Amino acid sequence: MIHHHTRRRLVGTLAVIPLAVLAACGSDSNSASSSATVAPAASTPIASGGTTNSTGDTTIASTGSGTGSTMATASSTATSAGTAGTGTSSSGSIALPDLSGQTVNVLAKWSGQEQASFQKVLDAFHDLTGATVNYTSGGDNIATVLGTAISGGSPPDVAILPQPGLLVDLAGQASLKPVDDTVGALVDANYAPVWRDLGSVDGTLYGVWFKAANKSTVWYRPDLFDQAGVKVPQDWEAFLAAAQQISDSGITPIAVGGADGWTLTDWFENVYLRTAGADMYDKLATHQIPWTDPSVITAMDRLVQVWGNTQLLSGGTAVASQANFTDSVTRTFSHDDQAAIVYEGDFVEGVITGNTDFTPGDNADFFAFPSIDGSDPAVMGGGDVAVMLKDDPAAIALMQYLATPGSAEIWAADGGFTSPNKNVDTSIYSDDVVRRSAEQLVDASTFRFDMSDLQPAAFGATEGQGMWGLFQQLLAHPDQEQQIAADLEAAAKQAYAG
Amino acid sequence: MTAETPPDSVRSTGARVGRRQLAFGIVLLTPALVLLGALVAYPVFFTIGRSLFDRSGNHYIGLDNYRTMLDRSSTRTAIGNNIVWVVVAPALVTAVGLVLAVLIEKIRFGTAFKVMIFMPLAISFLAAGVIFRFVYEQNPNRGLANAVATAISGLWDHSGEYPGARPSSDQLQASGSAFVGTKAVPTGMTALIGMVGLRPAAVPSRATAAAQPAAAGDAIAGTVWLDVGSGAGGTRGAIDDGERGLPGVEVQALDGSGHVQATATSANDGRFVLDHLDPASSYRLRLTASNFDKKWAGWLWLGETEVTPIGPAVVTISVIIAYLWIWAGFAMVVIAAGLAAIPREVQEAARVDGGTELQVFAKVTVPLLWPVLLVVVTTLVINVLKIFDLVLVIPQGSAQDRADVIALELWRVSFGGARDQGLGSALGVLLFVLVVPFMVWNIRRFRIEQR
């Protein structure tokens, strides 16, 4: 009854429509590239110092003393061939060679505003050496982008990695080149020893930490603290009491972004670093002690004091489980006062500025993660490490440059940046909130890297699995500490075996 | 039509062509073969091969990836959800599309409606996912679904005057939304009931400074007040300067067996008097639930509670509804085209013979449309098996784990933190194996129809 032609044409169309629709979705390209466009000849002095002398060599010197250092002009005695230091070794001063005509390719995850700021850092390097710098943004998939580039035989000269785990992986595959002693000397002069360890594999230094994050910052609403009559708490008991008092004043205070598992592991890591101490933290991070260790349960007990308390947890378990990191920040910094406290790293400031109309330093502020049972000030954090994939003079010079305070100060002045370099002049930071956070980071007697980033990625950084997934379970079921600790141990075992 | 001509002519003349013509045919086919080989055959075989190697890709591990895959609870969740998708989504979309097509055919400006219903298909899935993430937001002030739900429930659901408030002392314990005293109060005594957990701004403007209760012989007198003044806290349990009474709070006196013996409502200064009580007895006080009832805040659309004891979770159903929104237009347009091709005489004949509209629809229209409906369903089944984007975008965090499907799991394993592309390839092969039967069936039916 149905005419043959009509039907055939119909079926033909059918086959085409879904294909066209499916082909149109799912393209997700977030890599962008740009390159330095400043002409090599234009070696004008950059804002924070650094000049070119007649031979084309440029010297950056950092004094490494007192209030920190800035790039200072030094009389250049280095030969044009040399990449070695000028001799004032402990201060970490270097002479960068003339690299006109050479090209250095750099890959990092930064895009948008961060890319623009990092580009300024690279432009300054270009001005100092004449080298052309090509920057490529790998976005959040930088591990995949870099892996593909290495397999394809064309790795970048320098890559900036978001996790130490990736550095260990790549060093193990012999994809990285160790940095030489000139860089090593700069690292020793400018960084706390922990950063050298974090950039090394089996004692060989591969990485220079360029950017850091202080993840021991608790952000709060000063106006709501005043309204409830509470002060910034120094220790855990005072923290809970303050939260309770704010709750009594009608605002369920603590926002948690449990949809992002990493916010929960960051909570745990801060608590564990304080209840168990740095040595135990190192052992747990490398799985020398099992997750069923009593120290883990102790830390979970503390966490549950917040996560399992409906009077403190803003929106209750349901909302806390479904809110992502950004939601938890906007929930706190909103004019309907849905929460007063949100814990996460210094990058919360960027979300406050970008997604709310609150102003950090004015009606938004932070305090250091409270001490527990008298624990010493400790900072848990993260960072981005520069590594070298090719052993050429331009790459070495860039690594040297990134290890000096001068390079970090360029971005620091721009904002949205914390440097782990202890000789960075903190007065350069764009605002007071960043400055305090950066000072806490470099001044901390104990600094530990984000534990989940030190784990095999299958355990420490996979959606719905391992640490991320199981701490989400703890948020949803605060009464199942033992079971979750056992599950963590099972997942860790599997990840360390594979 | 043109697309079907070359194979026909090749088949009919193929036996008699000379060698030169054969060579010419191969030359013509080469570009297509190269493209197919590079873009389809090679990736398929590479994926199968890759699935036999470990994460680094350097060590052959046989079928270990497949074993790991089936051991993982997340894979099982994903397979279970895929089954739900395949069973529910194509049938639902086709049914809705059919009803829409039949109805729209009968109205004026049908084309305008068709365009509107078809329009979601023009939006990228990612964008549609983002839209639905907002629709499903739990907060009724932001989520459309709950805004509608609470607006409707608000017609009869009223909150108490003090939702969220709670006693400052543990001498009153929560019992549902109400609070009941733990100890009995003898008649003639007074009771101070301080409340916290309430924003100062939530106290009604008629409230005045809280006053001390005045004891009476046959009564229990008391005060209900907000035990946090503005600014600093003051003393808990005592009426401090600046603290205000809570007017309109219903208080009851319960005797030993739990019966209500007196009911009172607090005045503007927070004072209440439960009188006509037995001077020799003591009573427990209850602040009734009506004071504290919270308004229903809508459903948790992306929640993880199971719809039936064996699943799926609410979140999966919510994502399927978003899928329906996108694809109903496709089903409708295709079915409407089929409908237009049905000879009218048959329907008319059925109507003349006294068939009701429903009978005509069920006994005449649907059977005639059957081939078209099958095409729509099988197309959707294949499409649904590899559903990915909506599940990636709409649910977040642990809800996403609960709504996981195979294609998403494949992506999470391969490109998420673990970057285990061996295991990811194994999942890819699994997905491939699941799709193949439907493809074969589709192609065979297609062939039969052509003959």
Short mmCIF file of N, CA and C in Angstrom, two decimals, chain A residues 1-12 14 17-19 21-22 24-28 141 143-144 163 166 169 173 226-229 244-245 247-252 258-261 311 318-319 321-322 324 327 330-331 335-339 456-459 461-465 469 472-473 476 494 498, chain B residues 1 4 55 68 72 74 118 121 124-126 133 137-139 141-142 166 195-200 226 228-233 236 300 302-304 327 330 334 337-338 341-343 346 368 371-372 375-376 379 383 386 389 396-401 409 411-412 414-419 421 446 449-451:
data_model
loop_
_atom_site.label_atom_id
_atom_site.label_comp_id
_atom_site.label_asym_id
_atom_site.label_seq_id
_atom_site.Cartn_x
_atom_site.Cartn_y
_atom_site.Cartn_z
N MET A 1 0.82 -1.19 0.00
CA MET A 1 0.00 0.00 0.00
C MET A 1 0.86 1.26 0.00
N ILE A 2 1.89 1.23 0.79
CA ILE A 2 2.78 2.39 0.78
C ILE A 2 3.59 2.34 -0.50
N HIS A 3 3.63 3.47 -1.17
CA HIS A 3 4.35 3.48 -2.44
C HIS A 3 5.82 3.21 -2.20
N HIS A 4 6.32 2.39 -3.06
CA HIS A 4 7.69 1.95 -2.91
C HIS A 4 8.68 3.09 -2.82
N HIS A 5 8.49 4.06 -3.70
CA HIS A 5 9.47 5.15 -3.78
C HIS A 5 9.45 5.99 -2.52
N THR A 6 8.25 6.30 -2.08
CA THR A 6 8.14 7.11 -0.88
C THR A 6 8.90 6.46 0.26
N ARG A 7 8.70 5.17 0.36
CA ARG A 7 9.26 4.48 1.50
C ARG A 7 10.78 4.47 1.43
N ARG A 8 11.27 4.18 0.24
CA ARG A 8 12.73 4.14 0.11
C ARG A 8 13.36 5.47 0.43
N ARG A 9 12.74 6.51 -0.12
CA ARG A 9 13.32 7.83 0.12
C ARG A 9 13.30 8.13 1.61
N LEU A 10 12.23 7.71 2.22
CA LEU A 10 12.07 7.93 3.66
C LEU A 10 13.20 7.26 4.42
N VAL A 11 13.43 5.99 4.07
CA VAL A 11 14.47 5.25 4.79
C VAL A 11 15.83 5.86 4.53
N GLY A 12 16.04 6.31 3.27
CA GLY A 12 17.31 6.95 2.96
C GLY A 12 17.54 8.18 3.81
N LEU A 14 16.30 8.76 6.68
CA LEU A 14 16.48 8.34 8.06
C LEU A 14 17.91 8.04 8.36
N ILE A 17 19.90 11.51 8.69
CA ILE A 17 19.68 12.47 9.77
C ILE A 17 20.47 12.15 11.04
N PRO A 18 20.34 10.94 11.56
CA PRO A 18 21.06 10.69 12.81
C PRO A 18 22.56 10.81 12.65
N LEU A 19 23.07 10.40 11.50
CA LEU A 19 24.51 10.49 11.31
C LEU A 19 24.97 11.93 11.38
N VAL A 21 23.53 14.38 12.80
CA VAL A 21 23.38 14.93 14.15
C VAL A 21 24.50 14.43 15.05
N LEU A 22 24.80 13.14 14.91
CA LEU A 22 25.82 12.60 15.80
C LEU A 22 27.18 13.16 15.48
N ALA A 24 27.79 16.03 14.59
CA ALA A 24 27.92 17.42 15.00
C ALA A 24 28.23 17.57 16.48
N CYS A 25 28.02 16.52 17.24
CA CYS A 25 28.24 16.70 18.67
C CYS A 25 29.53 16.04 19.10
N GLY A 26 29.97 16.41 20.26
CA GLY A 26 31.09 15.70 20.86
C GLY A 26 32.46 16.20 20.44
N SER A 27 32.53 17.23 19.63
CA SER A 27 33.86 17.75 19.35
C SER A 27 34.27 18.63 20.51
N ASP A 28 35.39 18.38 21.04
CA ASP A 28 35.79 19.08 22.27
C ASP A 28 37.25 19.46 22.13
N ASN A 141 43.50 18.54 29.48
CA ASN A 141 43.95 17.22 29.02
C ASN A 141 45.43 17.21 28.72
N ALA A 143 47.96 15.96 30.00
CA ALA A 143 48.66 14.67 30.07
C ALA A 143 48.50 13.92 28.74
N THR A 144 47.29 13.95 28.20
CA THR A 144 47.03 13.27 26.93
C THR A 144 47.75 13.99 25.79
N GLN A 163 50.97 17.90 37.88
CA GLN A 163 51.10 16.92 38.98
C GLN A 163 52.48 16.31 39.03
N LEU A 166 52.83 12.88 37.23
CA LEU A 166 53.10 12.89 35.80
C LEU A 166 54.60 13.01 35.57
N ASP A 169 56.06 9.63 36.20
CA ASP A 169 55.73 8.77 35.05
C ASP A 169 56.67 9.02 33.89
N GLN A 173 59.74 6.88 32.02
CA GLN A 173 59.78 6.48 30.61
C GLN A 173 60.95 7.13 29.88
N ASP A 226 30.74 38.56 61.95
CA ASP A 226 30.41 39.66 62.85
C ASP A 226 28.99 39.54 63.37
N GLN A 227 28.08 39.26 62.45
CA GLN A 227 26.66 39.18 62.81
C GLN A 227 26.43 38.11 63.87
N ALA A 228 27.15 36.99 63.76
CA ALA A 228 26.98 35.92 64.74
C ALA A 228 27.90 36.12 65.95
N GLY A 229 28.74 37.15 65.89
CA GLY A 229 29.62 37.44 67.02
C GLY A 229 30.74 36.44 67.17
N GLN A 244 29.11 26.40 64.83
CA GLN A 244 27.87 26.15 65.56
C GLN A 244 27.16 27.45 65.88
N GLN A 245 27.96 28.44 66.28
CA GLN A 245 27.35 29.71 66.65
C GLN A 245 26.71 30.40 65.45
N SER A 247 25.52 28.77 62.93
CA SER A 247 24.33 27.96 62.69
C SER A 247 23.20 28.42 63.60
N ASP A 248 23.53 28.69 64.88
CA ASP A 248 22.52 29.19 65.83
C ASP A 248 21.94 30.52 65.36
N SER A 249 22.75 31.30 64.67
CA SER A 249 22.25 32.60 64.22
C SER A 249 21.40 32.45 62.95
N GLY A 250 21.17 31.20 62.52
CA GLY A 250 20.21 30.99 61.44
C GLY A 250 20.82 30.69 60.09
N ILE A 251 22.16 30.58 60.03
CA ILE A 251 22.79 30.29 58.75
C ILE A 251 23.57 28.99 58.88
N THR A 252 23.17 27.97 58.14
CA THR A 252 23.91 26.72 58.17
C THR A 252 25.23 26.99 57.46
N GLY A 258 30.86 18.71 47.18
CA GLY A 258 31.14 17.27 47.12
C GLY A 258 31.00 16.63 45.75
N ALA A 259 30.41 17.34 44.77
CA ALA A 259 30.31 16.74 43.43
C ALA A 259 31.70 16.65 42.80
N ASP A 260 32.62 17.50 43.24
CA ASP A 260 34.01 17.38 42.82
C ASP A 260 34.76 16.64 43.91
N GLY A 261 35.10 15.38 43.63
CA GLY A 261 35.74 14.56 44.66
C GLY A 261 37.00 15.18 45.23
N GLN A 311 23.52 20.45 61.19
CA GLN A 311 23.44 21.85 61.63
C GLN A 311 24.59 22.67 61.06
N ALA A 318 22.42 16.14 50.81
CA ALA A 318 21.98 16.08 49.42
C ALA A 318 22.59 17.20 48.60
N VAL A 319 22.52 18.41 49.12
CA VAL A 319 23.06 19.55 48.38
C VAL A 319 24.58 19.49 48.33
N SER A 321 26.46 16.95 48.30
CA SER A 321 26.92 15.92 47.37
C SER A 321 26.79 16.35 45.93
N GLN A 322 25.84 17.24 45.65
CA GLN A 322 25.59 17.59 44.25
C GLN A 322 26.21 18.90 43.84
N ASN A 324 29.15 21.33 42.94
CA ASN A 324 30.55 21.21 42.59
C ASN A 324 31.33 22.33 43.26
N ASP A 327 29.99 25.84 42.68
CA ASP A 327 28.72 26.02 43.39
C ASP A 327 28.96 26.32 44.86
N THR A 330 30.06 29.93 45.20
CA THR A 330 29.01 30.92 44.94
C THR A 330 27.90 30.82 45.99
N ARG A 331 27.71 29.63 46.55
CA ARG A 331 26.72 29.46 47.60
C ARG A 331 27.10 30.28 48.84
N HIS A 335 24.21 36.78 48.23
CA HIS A 335 23.53 37.70 49.15
C HIS A 335 22.35 37.08 49.87
N ASP A 336 22.02 35.82 49.53
CA ASP A 336 20.97 35.21 50.34
C ASP A 336 21.56 34.39 51.50
N ASP A 337 22.84 34.57 51.76
CA ASP A 337 23.47 34.02 52.97
C ASP A 337 23.18 32.54 53.18
N GLN A 338 23.44 31.74 52.16
CA GLN A 338 23.17 30.31 52.31
C GLN A 338 24.28 29.59 53.03
N ALA A 339 25.44 30.21 53.15
CA ALA A 339 26.56 29.61 53.87
C ALA A 339 27.52 30.73 54.23
N PRO A 456 49.04 7.12 42.33
CA PRO A 456 48.76 6.74 40.95
C PRO A 456 47.41 7.34 40.57
N ALA A 457 47.33 7.87 39.35
CA ALA A 457 46.13 8.62 38.97
C ALA A 457 44.85 7.79 39.11
N ALA A 458 44.97 6.47 38.90
CA ALA A 458 43.78 5.62 38.99
C ALA A 458 43.19 5.69 40.40
N PHE A 459 44.05 5.93 41.41
CA PHE A 459 43.57 5.99 42.78
C PHE A 459 43.33 7.43 43.23
N ALA A 461 43.13 10.42 41.24
CA ALA A 461 42.60 11.49 40.40
C ALA A 461 41.66 10.96 39.32
N THR A 462 40.76 10.07 39.67
CA THR A 462 39.81 9.57 38.68
C THR A 462 38.40 9.77 39.20
N GLU A 463 37.56 10.34 38.35
CA GLU A 463 36.16 10.57 38.70
C GLU A 463 35.51 9.29 39.23
N GLY A 464 34.89 9.41 40.37
CA GLY A 464 34.08 8.30 40.86
C GLY A 464 34.86 7.09 41.34
N GLN A 465 36.18 7.16 41.30
CA GLN A 465 36.99 6.01 41.71
C GLN A 465 37.92 6.43 42.85
N GLY A 469 36.12 9.12 44.64
CA GLY A 469 34.83 8.44 44.77
C GLY A 469 34.54 8.04 46.20
N GLN A 472 33.59 10.80 48.51
CA GLN A 472 32.19 11.15 48.23
C GLN A 472 31.26 10.21 48.98
N GLN A 473 31.68 8.94 49.06
CA GLN A 473 30.90 7.98 49.84
C GLN A 473 30.86 8.38 51.31
N ALA A 476 28.42 11.06 51.84
CA ALA A 476 27.04 10.57 51.77
C ALA A 476 26.70 9.66 52.95
N GLN A 494 45.07 -2.07 44.50
CA GLN A 494 44.89 -2.36 43.08
C GLN A 494 45.66 -1.34 42.22
N GLY A 498 48.83 -2.11 39.71
CA GLY A 498 48.71 -1.93 38.26
C GLY A 498 49.63 -0.91 37.78
N MET B 1 18.07 8.56 -4.31
CA MET B 1 18.06 7.60 -5.41
C MET B 1 19.43 7.43 -6.02
N GLU B 4 21.86 4.94 -4.75
CA GLU B 4 21.65 3.51 -4.91
C GLU B 4 22.00 3.02 -6.31
N ARG B 55 48.16 -0.60 30.63
CA ARG B 55 47.96 0.84 30.59
C ARG B 55 49.05 1.53 29.76
N THR B 68 39.23 -7.38 34.36
CA THR B 68 39.14 -6.19 35.21
C THR B 68 37.84 -5.44 34.94
N ARG B 72 34.81 -4.62 37.77
CA ARG B 72 34.59 -3.29 38.32
C ARG B 72 33.10 -3.04 38.53
N SER B 74 31.77 -0.21 38.70
CA SER B 74 31.32 0.90 37.85
C SER B 74 30.92 0.39 36.47
N PHE B 118 10.72 20.17 16.86
CA PHE B 118 11.93 19.65 16.22
C PHE B 118 13.16 20.46 16.65
N LEU B 121 16.52 19.47 18.49
CA LEU B 121 17.49 18.64 17.78
C LEU B 121 18.57 19.51 17.14
N SER B 124 23.16 21.66 20.12
CA SER B 124 24.16 20.64 20.40
C SER B 124 23.81 19.94 21.71
N PHE B 125 24.15 18.66 21.78
CA PHE B 125 23.80 17.90 22.98
C PHE B 125 24.43 18.49 24.23
N LEU B 126 25.62 18.99 24.05
CA LEU B 126 26.32 19.58 25.19
C LEU B 126 25.50 20.75 25.75
N ARG B 133 20.79 20.81 33.06
CA ARG B 133 21.40 20.86 34.38
C ARG B 133 20.74 21.97 35.19
N GLU B 137 18.11 21.86 38.68
CA GLU B 137 18.68 22.38 39.93
C GLU B 137 17.69 22.20 41.07
N GLN B 138 18.24 21.80 42.22
CA GLN B 138 17.34 21.52 43.33
C GLN B 138 16.68 22.79 43.87
N ASN B 139 17.44 23.88 43.93
CA ASN B 139 16.92 25.14 44.46
C ASN B 139 15.81 25.67 43.55
N ASN B 141 14.52 28.38 43.28
CA ASN B 141 14.75 29.72 42.73
C ASN B 141 15.56 29.67 41.45
N ARG B 142 16.21 28.53 41.19
CA ARG B 142 17.04 28.44 40.00
C ARG B 142 16.61 27.32 39.05
N ARG B 166 15.37 25.92 66.21
CA ARG B 166 15.49 24.79 67.12
C ARG B 166 15.79 25.33 68.52
N MET B 195 15.21 29.85 71.58
CA MET B 195 15.30 29.24 70.25
C MET B 195 16.50 29.81 69.51
N VAL B 196 17.15 28.94 68.71
CA VAL B 196 18.24 29.40 67.85
C VAL B 196 18.01 28.85 66.44
N GLY B 197 18.98 29.11 65.56
CA GLY B 197 18.89 28.59 64.20
C GLY B 197 17.95 29.40 63.33
N LEU B 198 17.64 30.61 63.79
CA LEU B 198 16.70 31.46 63.07
C LEU B 198 17.40 32.78 62.81
N ARG B 199 17.32 33.25 61.59
CA ARG B 199 17.95 34.53 61.30
C ARG B 199 17.18 35.65 61.99
N PRO B 200 17.88 36.62 62.55
CA PRO B 200 17.19 37.73 63.22
C PRO B 200 16.15 38.38 62.29
N LEU B 226 13.97 34.37 70.88
CA LEU B 226 15.14 34.12 70.07
C LEU B 226 16.38 34.33 70.93
N VAL B 228 19.40 34.46 70.51
CA VAL B 228 20.60 35.14 70.00
C VAL B 228 20.22 36.56 69.68
N GLY B 229 20.78 37.50 70.43
CA GLY B 229 20.51 38.90 70.12
C GLY B 229 21.25 39.26 68.85
N SER B 230 20.99 40.44 68.35
CA SER B 230 21.78 40.86 67.20
C SER B 230 23.20 41.13 67.68
N GLY B 231 24.16 40.76 66.90
CA GLY B 231 25.55 40.93 67.32
C GLY B 231 25.98 39.78 68.19
N ALA B 232 26.57 40.06 69.34
CA ALA B 232 27.15 39.02 70.17
C ALA B 232 26.07 38.12 70.77
N GLY B 233 26.46 36.96 71.21
CA GLY B 233 25.54 35.91 71.60
C GLY B 233 24.78 36.12 72.90
N ARG B 236 23.36 31.83 76.84
CA ARG B 236 22.38 30.87 76.37
C ARG B 236 21.42 30.49 77.49
N LEU B 300 14.61 15.98 44.35
CA LEU B 300 16.02 15.92 44.02
C LEU B 300 16.10 15.19 42.68
N LEU B 302 18.29 14.95 40.41
CA LEU B 302 19.51 14.22 40.07
C LEU B 302 19.93 13.34 41.25
N GLY B 303 18.94 12.90 42.02
CA GLY B 303 19.23 12.11 43.21
C GLY B 303 19.60 10.68 42.87
N GLU B 304 20.11 9.98 43.88
CA GLU B 304 20.61 8.64 43.64
C GLU B 304 19.70 7.56 44.21
N TRP B 327 14.94 14.32 21.31
CA TRP B 327 14.71 13.40 20.21
C TRP B 327 13.24 13.22 19.82
N PHE B 330 12.58 14.47 16.39
CA PHE B 330 13.06 13.60 15.32
C PHE B 330 12.04 12.50 15.04
N VAL B 334 9.78 12.08 11.45
CA VAL B 334 9.89 10.88 10.63
C VAL B 334 8.54 10.17 10.56
N ALA B 337 6.12 11.95 8.37
CA ALA B 337 6.37 11.69 6.95
C ALA B 337 5.75 10.35 6.56
N GLY B 338 5.90 9.34 7.44
CA GLY B 338 5.30 8.05 7.17
C GLY B 338 3.78 8.15 7.12
N ALA B 341 2.34 9.27 4.01
CA ALA B 341 2.39 8.30 2.91
C ALA B 341 1.30 7.23 3.03
N ILE B 342 0.63 7.19 4.17
CA ILE B 342 -0.43 6.18 4.35
C ILE B 342 -1.63 6.57 3.49
N PRO B 343 -2.19 5.61 2.76
CA PRO B 343 -3.38 5.96 1.98
C PRO B 343 -4.54 6.32 2.90
N VAL B 346 -7.96 3.97 3.63
CA VAL B 346 -8.08 2.91 4.62
C VAL B 346 -8.63 3.47 5.93
N LEU B 368 -0.12 0.25 9.94
CA LEU B 368 0.40 0.74 8.66
C LEU B 368 1.74 1.44 8.84
N PRO B 371 6.44 -0.30 9.84
CA PRO B 371 7.82 -0.27 9.31
C PRO B 371 8.56 1.00 9.70
N VAL B 372 7.87 2.13 9.64
CA VAL B 372 8.51 3.40 10.00
C VAL B 372 8.86 3.41 11.48
N VAL B 375 11.97 1.49 12.11
CA VAL B 375 13.16 2.24 11.73
C VAL B 375 13.53 3.23 12.82
N VAL B 376 12.53 3.95 13.31
CA VAL B 376 12.81 4.94 14.36
C VAL B 376 13.37 4.25 15.59
N THR B 379 16.98 2.92 15.02
CA THR B 379 17.92 4.04 14.96
C THR B 379 18.19 4.56 16.37
N ASN B 383 21.62 4.64 18.71
CA ASN B 383 21.98 5.95 19.23
C ASN B 383 22.09 5.93 20.76
N LYS B 386 25.17 4.24 22.64
CA LYS B 386 26.40 5.02 22.79
C LYS B 386 26.13 6.37 23.43
N ASP B 389 27.04 12.27 25.94
CA ASP B 389 27.11 13.69 26.29
C ASP B 389 26.17 14.11 27.40
N GLN B 396 26.33 15.57 38.12
CA GLN B 396 27.69 15.86 38.58
C GLN B 396 28.06 14.94 39.72
N GLY B 397 29.35 14.73 39.88
CA GLY B 397 29.85 14.04 41.06
C GLY B 397 29.30 12.64 41.21
N SER B 398 28.89 12.32 42.44
CA SER B 398 28.49 10.95 42.70
C SER B 398 27.21 10.60 41.95
N ALA B 399 26.40 11.61 41.60
CA ALA B 399 25.21 11.31 40.80
C ALA B 399 25.62 10.82 39.42
N GLN B 400 26.74 11.35 38.93
CA GLN B 400 27.23 10.90 37.63
C GLN B 400 27.72 9.45 37.71
N ASP B 401 28.35 9.10 38.81
CA ASP B 401 28.77 7.71 38.99
C ASP B 401 27.55 6.80 38.93
N GLU B 409 31.84 5.65 30.70
CA GLU B 409 32.83 4.91 31.46
C GLU B 409 34.10 4.74 30.62
N TRP B 411 35.18 6.70 28.32
CA TRP B 411 35.88 7.98 28.27
C TRP B 411 36.58 8.26 29.61
N ARG B 412 35.87 7.99 30.71
CA ARG B 412 36.45 8.28 32.02
C ARG B 412 37.67 7.44 32.28
N SER B 414 39.62 6.03 29.92
CA SER B 414 40.70 6.30 28.97
C SER B 414 41.33 7.68 29.14
N PHE B 415 40.49 8.66 29.42
CA PHE B 415 40.99 10.03 29.43
C PHE B 415 40.80 10.73 30.76
N GLY B 416 40.15 10.08 31.72
CA GLY B 416 40.03 10.64 33.05
C GLY B 416 41.40 10.51 33.72
N GLY B 417 41.41 10.56 35.03
CA GLY B 417 42.68 10.55 35.74
C GLY B 417 43.55 9.35 35.43
N ALA B 418 42.94 8.15 35.34
CA ALA B 418 43.75 6.95 35.25
C ALA B 418 44.41 6.80 33.88
N ARG B 419 43.74 7.32 32.84
CA ARG B 419 44.25 7.23 31.46
C ARG B 419 44.68 5.82 31.11
N GLN B 421 44.21 3.33 28.68
CA GLN B 421 43.57 3.17 27.38
C GLN B 421 43.43 1.71 26.99
N PHE B 446 16.79 -3.67 6.12
CA PHE B 446 16.94 -2.69 5.07
C PHE B 446 17.03 -3.40 3.71
N GLU B 449 13.75 -4.98 2.64
CA GLU B 449 12.85 -3.96 2.15
C GLU B 449 13.18 -3.55 0.72
N GLN B 450 14.47 -3.54 0.43
CA GLN B 450 14.87 -3.11 -0.91
C GLN B 450 14.47 -4.11 -1.98
N ARG B 451 14.38 -5.37 -1.60
CA ARG B 451 14.07 -6.41 -2.58
C ARG B 451 12.66 -6.45 -3.02
#
